[in-house]
MMTF fields as JSON, N, C-alpha, C and O atoms, coordinates in Angstrom:
{
  "mmtfVersion": "1.0.0",
  "mmtfProducer": "UNKNOWN",
  "numBonds": 463,
  "numAtoms": 464,
  "numGroups": 116,
  "numChains": 1,
  "numModels": 1,
  "chainsPerModel": [1],
  "groupsPerChain": [116],
  "chainIdList": ["A"],
  "bondAtomList": [4, 2, 8, 6, 12, 10, 16, 14, 20, 18, 24, 22, 28, 26, 32, 30, 36, 34, 40, 38, 44, 42, 48, 46, 52, 50, 56, 54, 60, 58, 64, 62, 68, 66, 72, 70, 76, 74, 80, 78, 84, 82, 88, 86, 92, 90, 96, 94, 100, 98, 104, 102, 108, 106, 112, 110, 116, 114, 120, 118, 124, 122, 128, 126, 132, 130, 136, 134, 140, 138, 144, 142, 148, 146, 152, 150, 156, 154, 160, 158, 164, 162, 168, 166, 172, 170, 176, 174, 180, 178, 184, 182, 188, 186, 192, 190, 196, 194, 200, 198, 204, 202, 208, 206, 212, 210, 216, 214, 220, 218, 224, 222, 228, 226, 232, 230, 236, 234, 240, 238, 244, 242, 248, 246, 252, 250, 256, 254, 260, 258, 264, 262, 268, 266, 272, 270, 276, 274, 280, 278, 284, 282, 288, 286, 292, 290, 296, 294, 300, 298, 304, 302, 308, 306, 312, 310, 316, 314, 320, 318, 324, 322, 328, 326, 332, 330, 336, 334, 340, 338, 344, 342, 348, 346, 352, 350, 356, 354, 360, 358, 364, 362, 368, 366, 372, 370, 376, 374, 380, 378, 384, 382, 388, 386, 392, 390, 396, 394, 400, 398, 404, 402, 408, 406, 412, 410, 416, 414, 420, 418, 424, 422, 428, 426, 432, 430, 436, 434, 440, 438, 444, 442, 448, 446, 452, 450, 456, 454, 460, 458],
  "bondOrderList": [1, 1, 1, 1, 1, 1, 1, 1, 1, 1, 1, 1, 1, 1, 1, 1, 1, 1, 1, 1, 1, 1, 1, 1, 1, 1, 1, 1, 1, 1, 1, 1, 1, 1, 1, 1, 1, 1, 1, 1, 1, 1, 1, 1, 1, 1, 1, 1, 1, 1, 1, 1, 1, 1, 1, 1, 1, 1, 1, 1, 1, 1, 1, 1, 1, 1, 1, 1, 1, 1, 1, 1, 1, 1, 1, 1, 1, 1, 1, 1, 1, 1, 1, 1, 1, 1, 1, 1, 1, 1, 1, 1, 1, 1, 1, 1, 1, 1, 1, 1, 1, 1, 1, 1, 1, 1, 1, 1, 1, 1, 1, 1, 1, 1, 1],
  "groupList": [{"groupName": "GLN", "atomNameList": ["N", "CA", "C", "O"], "elementList": ["N", "C", "C", "O"], "formalChargeList": [0, 0, 0, 0], "bondAtomList": [1, 0, 2, 1, 3, 2], "bondOrderList": [1, 1, 2], "singleLetterCode": "Q", "chemCompType": "L-PEPTIDE LINKING"}, {"groupName": "VAL", "atomNameList": ["N", "CA", "C", "O"], "elementList": ["N", "C", "C", "O"], "formalChargeList": [0, 0, 0, 0], "bondAtomList": [1, 0, 2, 1, 3, 2], "bondOrderList": [1, 1, 2], "singleLetterCode": "V", "chemCompType": "L-PEPTIDE LINKING"}, {"groupName": "LEU", "atomNameList": ["N", "CA", "C", "O"], "elementList": ["N", "C", "C", "O"], "formalChargeList": [0, 0, 0, 0], "bondAtomList": [1, 0, 2, 1, 3, 2], "bondOrderList": [1, 1, 2], "singleLetterCode": "L", "chemCompType": "L-PEPTIDE LINKING"}, {"groupName": "GLU", "atomNameList": ["N", "CA", "C", "O"], "elementList": ["N", "C", "C", "O"], "formalChargeList": [0, 0, 0, 0], "bondAtomList": [1, 0, 2, 1, 3, 2], "bondOrderList": [1, 1, 2], "singleLetterCode": "E", "chemCompType": "L-PEPTIDE LINKING"}, {"groupName": "SER", "atomNameList": ["N", "CA", "C", "O"], "elementList": ["N", "C", "C", "O"], "formalChargeList": [0, 0, 0, 0], "bondAtomList": [1, 0, 2, 1, 3, 2], "bondOrderList": [1, 1, 2], "singleLetterCode": "S", "chemCompType": "L-PEPTIDE LINKING"}, {"groupName": "GLY", "atomNameList": ["N", "CA", "C", "O"], "elementList": ["N", "C", "C", "O"], "formalChargeList": [0, 0, 0, 0], "bondAtomList": [1, 0, 2, 1, 3, 2], "bondOrderList": [1, 1, 2], "singleLetterCode": "G", "chemCompType": "PEPTIDE LINKING"}, {"groupName": "PRO", "atomNameList": ["N", "CA", "C", "O"], "elementList": ["N", "C", "C", "O"], "formalChargeList": [0, 0, 0, 0], "bondAtomList": [1, 0, 2, 1, 3, 2], "bondOrderList": [1, 1, 2], "singleLetterCode": "P", "chemCompType": "L-PEPTIDE LINKING"}, {"groupName": "ARG", "atomNameList": ["N", "CA", "C", "O"], "elementList": ["N", "C", "C", "O"], "formalChargeList": [0, 0, 0, 0], "bondAtomList": [1, 0, 2, 1, 3, 2], "bondOrderList": [1, 1, 2], "singleLetterCode": "R", "chemCompType": "L-PEPTIDE LINKING"}, {"groupName": "CYS", "atomNameList": ["N", "CA", "C", "O"], "elementList": ["N", "C", "C", "O"], "formalChargeList": [0, 0, 0, 0], "bondAtomList": [1, 0, 2, 1, 3, 2], "bondOrderList": [1, 1, 2], "singleLetterCode": "C", "chemCompType": "L-PEPTIDE LINKING"}, {"groupName": "ALA", "atomNameList": ["N", "CA", "C", "O"], "elementList": ["N", "C", "C", "O"], "formalChargeList": [0, 0, 0, 0], "bondAtomList": [1, 0, 2, 1, 3, 2], "bondOrderList": [1, 1, 2], "singleLetterCode": "A", "chemCompType": "L-PEPTIDE LINKING"}, {"groupName": "ILE", "atomNameList": ["N", "CA", "C", "O"], "elementList": ["N", "C", "C", "O"], "formalChargeList": [0, 0, 0, 0], "bondAtomList": [1, 0, 2, 1, 3, 2], "bondOrderList": [1, 1, 2], "singleLetterCode": "I", "chemCompType": "L-PEPTIDE LINKING"}, {"groupName": "PHE", "atomNameList": ["N", "CA", "C", "O"], "elementList": ["N", "C", "C", "O"], "formalChargeList": [0, 0, 0, 0], "bondAtomList": [1, 0, 2, 1, 3, 2], "bondOrderList": [1, 1, 2], "singleLetterCode": "F", "chemCompType": "L-PEPTIDE LINKING"}, {"groupName": "TYR", "atomNameList": ["N", "CA", "C", "O"], "elementList": ["N", "C", "C", "O"], "formalChargeList": [0, 0, 0, 0], "bondAtomList": [1, 0, 2, 1, 3, 2], "bondOrderList": [1, 1, 2], "singleLetterCode": "Y", "chemCompType": "L-PEPTIDE LINKING"}, {"groupName": "ASN", "atomNameList": ["N", "CA", "C", "O"], "elementList": ["N", "C", "C", "O"], "formalChargeList": [0, 0, 0, 0], "bondAtomList": [1, 0, 2, 1, 3, 2], "bondOrderList": [1, 1, 2], "singleLetterCode": "N", "chemCompType": "L-PEPTIDE LINKING"}, {"groupName": "MET", "atomNameList": ["N", "CA", "C", "O"], "elementList": ["N", "C", "C", "O"], "formalChargeList": [0, 0, 0, 0], "bondAtomList": [1, 0, 2, 1, 3, 2], "bondOrderList": [1, 1, 2], "singleLetterCode": "M", "chemCompType": "L-PEPTIDE LINKING"}, {"groupName": "TRP", "atomNameList": ["N", "CA", "C", "O"], "elementList": ["N", "C", "C", "O"], "formalChargeList": [0, 0, 0, 0], "bondAtomList": [1, 0, 2, 1, 3, 2], "bondOrderList": [1, 1, 2], "singleLetterCode": "W", "chemCompType": "L-PEPTIDE LINKING"}, {"groupName": "LYS", "atomNameList": ["N", "CA", "C", "O"], "elementList": ["N", "C", "C", "O"], "formalChargeList": [0, 0, 0, 0], "bondAtomList": [1, 0, 2, 1, 3, 2], "bondOrderList": [1, 1, 2], "singleLetterCode": "K", "chemCompType": "L-PEPTIDE LINKING"}, {"groupName": "THR", "atomNameList": ["N", "CA", "C", "O"], "elementList": ["N", "C", "C", "O"], "formalChargeList": [0, 0, 0, 0], "bondAtomList": [1, 0, 2, 1, 3, 2], "bondOrderList": [1, 1, 2], "singleLetterCode": "T", "chemCompType": "L-PEPTIDE LINKING"}, {"groupName": "ASP", "atomNameList": ["N", "CA", "C", "O"], "elementList": ["N", "C", "C", "O"], "formalChargeList": [0, 0, 0, 0], "bondAtomList": [1, 0, 2, 1, 3, 2], "bondOrderList": [1, 1, 2], "singleLetterCode": "D", "chemCompType": "L-PEPTIDE LINKING"}],
  "groupTypeList": [0, 1, 0, 2, 1, 3, 4, 5, 5, 5, 2, 1, 0, 6, 5, 5, 4, 2, 7, 2, 4, 8, 9, 9, 4, 5, 4, 10, 11, 4, 10, 12, 13, 14, 5, 15, 11, 7, 0, 9, 6, 5, 16, 0, 7, 3, 2, 1, 9, 7, 10, 17, 17, 5, 5, 17, 17, 13, 12, 9, 18, 4, 1, 16, 5, 7, 11, 17, 10, 4, 7, 6, 13, 9, 16, 13, 17, 12, 2, 0, 14, 13, 4, 2, 16, 6, 3, 18, 17, 9, 1, 12, 12, 8, 9, 1, 5, 5, 10, 5, 17, 4, 15, 17, 12, 15, 5, 0, 5, 17, 0, 1, 17, 1, 4, 4],
  "groupIdList": [1, 2, 3, 4, 5, 6, 7, 8, 9, 10, 11, 12, 13, 14, 15, 16, 17, 18, 19, 20, 21, 22, 23, 24, 25, 26, 27, 28, 29, 30, 31, 32, 33, 34, 35, 36, 37, 38, 39, 40, 41, 42, 43, 44, 45, 46, 47, 48, 49, 50, 51, 52, 53, 54, 55, 56, 57, 58, 59, 60, 61, 62, 63, 64, 65, 66, 67, 68, 69, 70, 71, 72, 73, 74, 75, 76, 77, 78, 79, 80, 81, 82, 83, 84, 85, 86, 87, 88, 89, 90, 91, 92, 93, 94, 95, 96, 97, 98, 99, 100, 101, 102, 103, 104, 105, 106, 107, 108, 109, 110, 111, 112, 113, 114, 115, 116],
  "secStructList": [7, 3, 3, 3, 3, 3, 7, 7, 7, 1, 3, 3, 7, 1, 1, 3, 3, 3, 7, 7, 3, 3, 3, 3, 3, 3, 7, 4, 4, 4, 7, 7, 3, 3, 7, 3, 3, 3, 3, 7, 6, 6, 1, 7, 7, 7, 5, 7, 3, 3, 3, 3, 1, 1, 7, 7, 3, 3, 3, 7, 4, 4, 4, 6, 6, 6, 7, 3, 3, 7, 7, 1, 5, 6, 6, 3, 3, 3, 3, 3, 3, 3, 3, 3, 7, 4, 4, 4, 7, 1, 3, 3, 3, 3, 3, 3, 3, 7, 6, 6, 1, 7, 3, 3, 3, 3, 7, 7, 7, 3, 3, 7, 3, 3, 7, 7],
  "xCoordList": [128.347, 128.025, 126.731, 126.458, 126.205, 124.499, 124.212, 124.034, 124.187, 123.8, 122.199, 121.784, 121.727, 120.125, 120.06, 120.537, 119.325, 119.151, 117.969, 117.763, 116.892, 115.581, 115.375, 116.123, 114.396, 113.799, 111.943, 110.976, 111.803, 110.189, 109.563, 108.343, 109.897, 108.724, 109.057, 110.155, 108.03, 107.847, 106.406, 106.134, 105.473, 104.263, 103.237, 103.388, 101.854, 101.401, 99.632, 99.757, 98.595, 97.717, 96.445, 96.281, 95.789, 94.909, 94.008, 92.848, 94.525, 93.837, 94.796, 94.432, 95.874, 96.971, 97.941, 97.801, 98.544, 99.488, 100.59, 100.739, 102.383, 103.407, 104.117, 103.419, 105.06, 105.556, 107.402, 108.2, 107.514, 108.911, 109.632, 109.202, 111.171, 112.256, 113.136, 113.889, 113.739, 114.679, 115.785, 115.341, 116.86, 117.495, 119.181, 119.767, 119.399, 120.402, 121.775, 121.881, 122.846, 123.961, 125.123, 125.145, 126.047, 126.962, 126.489, 125.971, 126.722, 126.61, 125.333, 125.27, 124.679, 123.083, 122.716, 121.54, 123.478, 122.945, 122.267, 121.381, 122.589, 122.168, 120.63, 119.827, 120.316, 119.129, 118.012, 118.06, 117.31, 115.887, 114.211, 113.197, 114.224, 113.39, 113.69, 114.768, 112.905, 112.792, 111.978, 111.281, 112.089, 110.528, 110.553, 111.603, 109.659, 109.829, 108.828, 107.718, 109.842, 109.064, 108.85, 109.22, 108.004, 107.754, 108.25, 108.627, 108.244, 107.995, 108.164, 109.119, 106.698, 106.414, 106.436, 106.149, 106.95, 106.78, 105.849, 104.622, 106.371, 106.049, 105.297, 104.796, 105.356, 104.89, 106.127, 107.294, 105.691, 107.045, 107.266, 106.551, 108.693, 108.613, 107.735, 107.763, 107.405, 106.285, 106.598, 106.869, 106.653, 106.823, 105.85, 104.713, 105.956, 104.668, 104.626, 103.472, 105.257, 105.417, 106.694, 107.477, 107.073, 108.207, 108.044, 107.111, 108.637, 108.216, 109.957, 111.016, 109.338, 110.223, 111.101, 110.582, 112.348, 112.729, 111.803, 111.532, 111.372, 110.166, 109.301, 109.162, 108.474, 107.65, 106.76, 105.914, 106.802, 105.603, 105.536, 106.603, 104.643, 104.519, 103.775, 103.228, 103.988, 102.95, 102.931, 103.892, 101.308, 101.188, 100.959, 100.846, 100.872, 100.924, 99.349, 99.194, 98.023, 96.662, 96.442, 95.848, 96.861, 96.806, 96.652, 95.941, 97.473, 98.03, 97.35, 97.401, 96.654, 96.215, 95.397, 94.413, 95.261, 94.615, 94.719, 94.49, 95.151, 95.929, 97.63, 98.08, 98.313, 99.868, 100.303, 99.861, 101.163, 101.712, 103.276, 104.11, 103.325, 105.189, 105.259, 104.383, 106.449, 106.93, 108.402, 108.922, 109.3, 110.309, 110.92, 110.883, 111.225, 111.45, 112.396, 112.505, 113.341, 114.741, 115.168, 114.604, 116.309, 117.267, 117.169, 116.412, 117.982, 118.147, 117.048, 117.319, 115.973, 115.216, 114.019, 113.583, 113.501, 111.914, 111.413, 111.915, 109.782, 109.422, 107.747, 107.127, 107.353, 106.298, 105.021, 104.694, 104.239, 103.314, 102.358, 102.136, 101.763, 100.839, 100.183, 100.566, 98.46, 97.772, 96.529, 96.233, 95.67, 94.725, 95.123, 94.338, 96.426, 97.451, 96.451, 96.037, 96.094, 95.969, 96.812, 97.859, 96.32, 97.52, 98.059, 99.284, 97.666, 98.228, 99.551, 100.517, 99.006, 100.596, 101.796, 102.88, 101.759, 102.834, 104.235, 104.207, 105.068, 106.745, 107.263, 107.111, 108.306, 109.553, 109.522, 108.936, 110.147, 109.635, 111.3, 112.09, 111.709, 112.834, 113.119, 112.439, 113.901, 113.629, 114.375, 115.273, 114.822, 115.736, 115.343, 114.516, 116.841, 116.596, 117.079, 117.32, 117.261, 117.083, 117.901, 117.834, 118.366, 118.6, 117.306, 116.958, 116.876, 116.15, 115.824, 114.717, 117.079, 116.921, 117.871, 118.802, 117.429, 117.668, 117.012, 116.188, 117.455, 116.616, 116.516, 116.943, 115.966, 116.328, 117.787, 118.227, 118.676, 120.326, 121.173, 122.377, 120.347, 121.004, 119.585, 118.616, 120.109, 118.479, 118.792, 119.905, 118.33, 118.426, 118.361, 118.002, 118.948, 118.31, 117.229, 117.202, 116.21, 115.011, 114.273, 114.919, 113.052, 112.651, 111.639, 110.912, 111.299, 109.759, 108.791, 108.995, 107.271, 105.849, 105.089, 104.875, 104.707, 103.773, 102.406, 102.215, 101.706, 100.177, 99.471, 98.984, 99.582, 98.673, 97.689, 97.892, 96.639, 96.186, 96.828, 96.325],
  "yCoordList": [-217.594, -218.617, -219.412, -220.191, -219.211, -220.317, -221.081, -220.547, -222.683, -223.335, -224.159, -224.249, -224.512, -224.811, -225.769, -225.896, -226.833, -228.043, -228.795, -229.443, -228.791, -228.754, -230.573, -231.147, -231.363, -231.79, -232.563, -231.801, -233.777, -233.506, -233.672, -233.81, -233.692, -232.971, -234.033, -234.588, -234.39, -235.612, -235.038, -233.872, -236.337, -236.31, -236.962, -237.954, -235.983, -236.145, -236.539, -236.741, -236.598, -236.384, -235.544, -235.706, -234.851, -234.01, -233.587, -233.971, -232.977, -233.356, -234.407, -235.245, -234.085, -235.267, -234.004, -232.79, -234.429, -234.066, -234.414, -235.584, -233.119, -233.574, -232.508, -231.757, -232.656, -232.159, -232.201, -233.13, -230.642, -230.327, -229.86, -229.324, -230.354, -229.772, -229.377, -230.031, -228.075, -227.546, -227.744, -227.678, -227.923, -227.882, -226.631, -226.761, -225.724, -224.996, -225.15, -225.493, -224.948, -225.242, -223.734, -223.031, -223.72, -223.181, -222.063, -222.254, -220.657, -219.462, -218.967, -217.82, -219.224, -219.153, -218.275, -217.947, -217.592, -216.414, -215.432, -214.935, -214.856, -213.604, -214.073, -213.191, -215.334, -215.751, -214.915, -214.79, -214.6, -213.779, -214.311, -214.532, -214.414, -215.149, -216.38, -216.478, -217.418, -218.286, -219.009, -219.984, -218.535, -218.899, -219.518, -219.394, -220.458, -220.647, -220.201, -219.669, -220.722, -219.934, -221.058, -222.183, -220.631, -221.772, -220.981, -219.816, -221.779, -220.675, -222.094, -222.846, -222.433, -222.688, -221.628, -220.448, -222.782, -222.768, -221.561, -221.645, -220.707, -219.581, -218.375, -217.295, -218.713, -217.56, -216.891, -217.276, -215.929, -215.542, -216.549, -217.498, -216.023, -216.649, -216.123, -215.307, -216.783, -216.196, -216.644, -217.844, -215.786, -216.2, -217.194, -216.747, -217.943, -218.898, -219.005, -219.281, -218.93, -219.222, -218.25, -218.314, -217.716, -217.609, -217.379, -216.609, -217.771, -217.311, -217.19, -217.678, -215.983, -215.631, -216.408, -217.212, -216.067, -216.441, -216.583, -217.485, -215.345, -215.326, -216.408, -217.24, -216.203, -218.0, -216.567, -217.065, -215.489, -214.917, -215.612, -215.899, -215.792, -216.49, -215.176, -214.201, -215.563, -214.349, -216.194, -216.939, -216.31, -216.859, -216.384, -215.158, -216.836, -215.783, -216.27, -217.436, -215.608, -215.639, -217.304, -218.092, -217.716, -218.938, -220.324, -221.275, -220.183, -220.878, -221.501, -222.512, -219.917, -219.844, -220.891, -220.988, -221.775, -222.726, -224.192, -225.199, -223.956, -225.449, -225.504, -226.203, -224.38, -225.035, -224.303, -223.248, -225.082, -224.606, -224.465, -225.277, -223.181, -223.066, -223.684, -223.471, -224.442, -224.283, -224.122, -224.07, -224.021, -224.092, -224.761, -224.031, -225.531, -225.904, -225.788, -226.174, -225.097, -224.392, -223.549, -223.364, -223.242, -221.595, -222.35, -222.041, -223.211, -223.902, -224.771, -224.969, -225.167, -226.262, -225.432, -224.6, -225.813, -225.206, -225.949, -226.029, -226.703, -227.368, -226.84, -225.895, -227.375, -226.668, -227.458, -227.837, -227.684, -228.631, -228.135, -226.925, -228.994, -228.944, -229.722, -230.835, -229.556, -230.558, -229.689, -228.538, -230.944, -230.054, -229.882, -229.237, -230.444, -229.907, -229.97, -231.114, -229.404, -228.467, -228.215, -227.582, -228.801, -228.698, -227.503, -227.595, -226.345, -225.046, -224.739, -223.986, -225.943, -225.637, -226.583, -226.618, -227.108, -227.736, -226.602, -226.12, -226.417, -225.837, -226.596, -227.679, -225.444, -226.105, -225.372, -224.308, -225.605, -224.899, -224.655, -225.561, -223.624, -223.066, -222.68, -221.803, -223.277, -222.608, -221.449, -221.634, -220.058, -219.122, -218.819, -219.178, -217.624, -217.141, -215.669, -215.305, -214.693, -214.14, -212.906, -213.386, -211.827, -211.581, -210.1, -209.581, -209.796, -208.753, -207.674, -207.168, -207.036, -205.911, -206.084, -205.358, -207.308, -207.457, -208.647, -209.506, -208.51, -209.55, -210.859, -211.276, -211.433, -213.189, -213.457, -212.76, -214.244, -214.436, -215.438, -215.482, -216.318, -217.803, -218.664, -218.643, -219.539, -220.374, -221.564, -221.627, -222.632, -224.133, -224.151, -223.267, -225.802, -226.027, -226.44, -226.415, -226.881, -226.592, -228.147, -229.088, -228.351, -229.753, -229.488, -228.584, -230.117, -230.162, -230.944, -232.023, -230.045, -230.857, -230.848, -229.895, -231.961, -232.413, -232.662, -233.878, -232.215, -232.766, -232.481, -231.497, -233.782, -234.436, -236.095, -236.976, -235.797, -237.393, -238.425, -239.548],
  "zCoordList": [51.729, 51.063, 51.163, 52.076, 50.441, 50.543, 49.239, 48.144, 49.553, 48.462, 48.89, 50.045, 48.083, 48.019, 47.418, 46.291, 48.179, 47.336, 47.442, 48.468, 46.195, 46.086, 45.948, 45.157, 46.707, 46.177, 46.001, 46.0, 45.899, 45.947, 44.748, 44.836, 43.971, 43.103, 41.819, 41.867, 40.502, 39.952, 39.383, 39.096, 39.299, 38.281, 39.191, 39.905, 38.968, 40.339, 39.405, 38.197, 39.811, 38.89, 39.729, 40.938, 39.102, 39.318, 40.754, 40.9, 41.493, 42.854, 43.843, 44.668, 43.494, 44.63, 45.445, 45.297, 45.979, 46.753, 46.563, 46.212, 46.791, 46.957, 48.473, 49.155, 48.596, 49.344, 48.819, 48.694, 48.611, 48.251, 49.572, 50.593, 49.085, 50.287, 50.205, 49.483, 50.826, 50.067, 51.719, 52.865, 51.426, 52.773, 52.016, 50.941, 52.987, 53.185, 53.702, 54.879, 53.006, 53.808, 53.34, 52.33, 54.729, 54.302, 55.167, 56.268, 54.527, 55.892, 56.032, 55.588, 56.309, 56.912, 57.525, 57.37, 58.39, 59.52, 59.046, 59.742, 57.526, 57.041, 56.46, 56.152, 56.347, 55.622, 56.97, 58.194, 56.132, 56.824, 55.906, 56.569, 54.635, 53.836, 53.289, 52.703, 53.363, 52.582, 51.618, 51.898, 50.585, 49.506, 48.698, 48.069, 48.169, 46.917, 45.668, 45.699, 44.311, 43.1, 42.424, 42.759, 41.072, 40.042, 38.861, 38.986, 37.438, 36.286, 35.593, 35.789, 34.445, 33.737, 32.303, 32.104, 31.453, 30.093, 29.356, 29.384, 28.856, 28.371, 29.744, 29.431, 30.725, 31.968, 32.757, 32.688, 33.438, 34.096, 35.242, 35.563, 35.91, 36.835, 38.819, 39.741, 38.55, 39.938, 41.259, 41.311, 42.745, 44.146, 44.609, 44.761, 44.766, 45.418, 46.671, 46.999, 47.485, 49.267, 49.799, 48.852, 50.432, 51.602, 52.647, 52.876, 53.521, 55.095, 55.424, 55.028, 56.634, 57.663, 58.883, 59.659, 58.905, 60.677, 61.751, 62.544, 61.527, 62.665, 62.751, 63.646, 61.173, 60.891, 59.892, 59.15, 59.811, 58.962, 57.405, 56.863, 56.921, 55.454, 54.772, 55.288, 53.393, 52.483, 50.948, 50.757, 50.133, 49.948, 48.089, 48.096, 46.804, 46.109, 45.818, 46.181, 45.198, 45.558, 44.929, 45.666, 43.775, 43.397, 44.075, 43.749, 45.057, 45.696, 47.413, 48.112, 47.431, 48.877, 49.527, 48.794, 50.563, 50.818, 50.551, 51.22, 49.319, 49.206, 49.923, 50.831, 49.009, 49.741, 51.232, 51.685, 51.745, 53.405, 53.058, 52.658, 53.357, 53.486, 55.156, 55.994, 55.374, 56.809, 56.811, 55.696, 58.012, 58.351, 59.852, 60.843, 59.921, 61.146, 61.874, 63.037, 61.047, 61.735, 60.176, 59.098, 60.709, 60.038, 58.482, 57.561, 58.513, 57.105, 56.043, 54.859, 56.599, 55.849, 55.691, 56.487, 54.426, 54.286, 53.041, 51.92, 53.767, 53.026, 52.185, 52.673, 51.282, 50.448, 50.126, 49.001, 51.451, 51.109, 49.866, 49.818, 48.836, 47.655, 47.815, 47.454, 48.615, 47.895, 47.513, 47.832, 46.443, 45.891, 44.448, 43.753, 43.777, 42.248, 41.4, 41.215, 41.008, 39.461, 38.312, 38.449, 36.835, 35.572, 35.704, 35.635, 35.874, 36.166, 36.979, 36.852, 38.106, 39.114, 38.217, 38.798, 37.302, 36.728, 36.1, 34.967, 36.836, 36.581, 37.18, 37.745, 36.868, 37.855, 38.868, 38.669, 40.453, 41.388, 41.828, 41.56, 42.389, 42.521, 44.524, 45.057, 45.126, 46.187, 46.548, 45.728, 47.317, 47.258, 48.812, 49.65, 48.624, 49.959, 49.773, 48.621, 50.915, 50.588, 52.458, 53.589, 52.248, 53.55, 53.266, 52.206, 54.698, 55.136, 54.84, 55.025, 54.175, 52.772, 51.762, 51.413, 51.294, 50.162, 48.957, 49.269, 47.861, 46.878, 47.363, 48.44, 46.555, 46.537, 46.321, 45.406, 46.872, 46.144, 46.174, 45.922, 46.543, 45.754, 45.939, 46.699, 44.625, 44.412, 44.273, 43.752, 44.496, 44.231, 42.739, 41.96, 42.444, 40.967, 40.076, 38.846, 41.033, 40.301, 40.321, 39.86, 40.812, 40.643, 39.917, 40.329, 38.732, 38.143, 38.839, 39.396, 38.73, 38.993, 37.845, 37.096, 37.767, 37.148, 36.822, 36.795, 36.646, 37.373, 36.239, 35.682, 36.059, 34.484, 35.056, 35.892, 34.051, 33.913, 33.322, 33.324]
}
């Protein structure tokens, strides 16, 4: 069993930066992927970034060059978001999954609003 807690969301102006944090607790031995999803009103939930236990990363095309995911240890991940745009406004969720499984555990979400 894994529990995830996100933090770091808030209101920021276009061009600004935020860093989201996610901390996992519980039984983390089976965690292979840690990732960040987002969902804006009226839009599908999308995978923003993910990172494996070995440090392999993937990003959505819409955030490449602006967002960076990191994982300093097995149970923490961060999403550094730079050059934020209004279209980045969404609820951001941390999630984890095993090597051969779907995303199985989710945090409660943190709101990111990019607006003047």
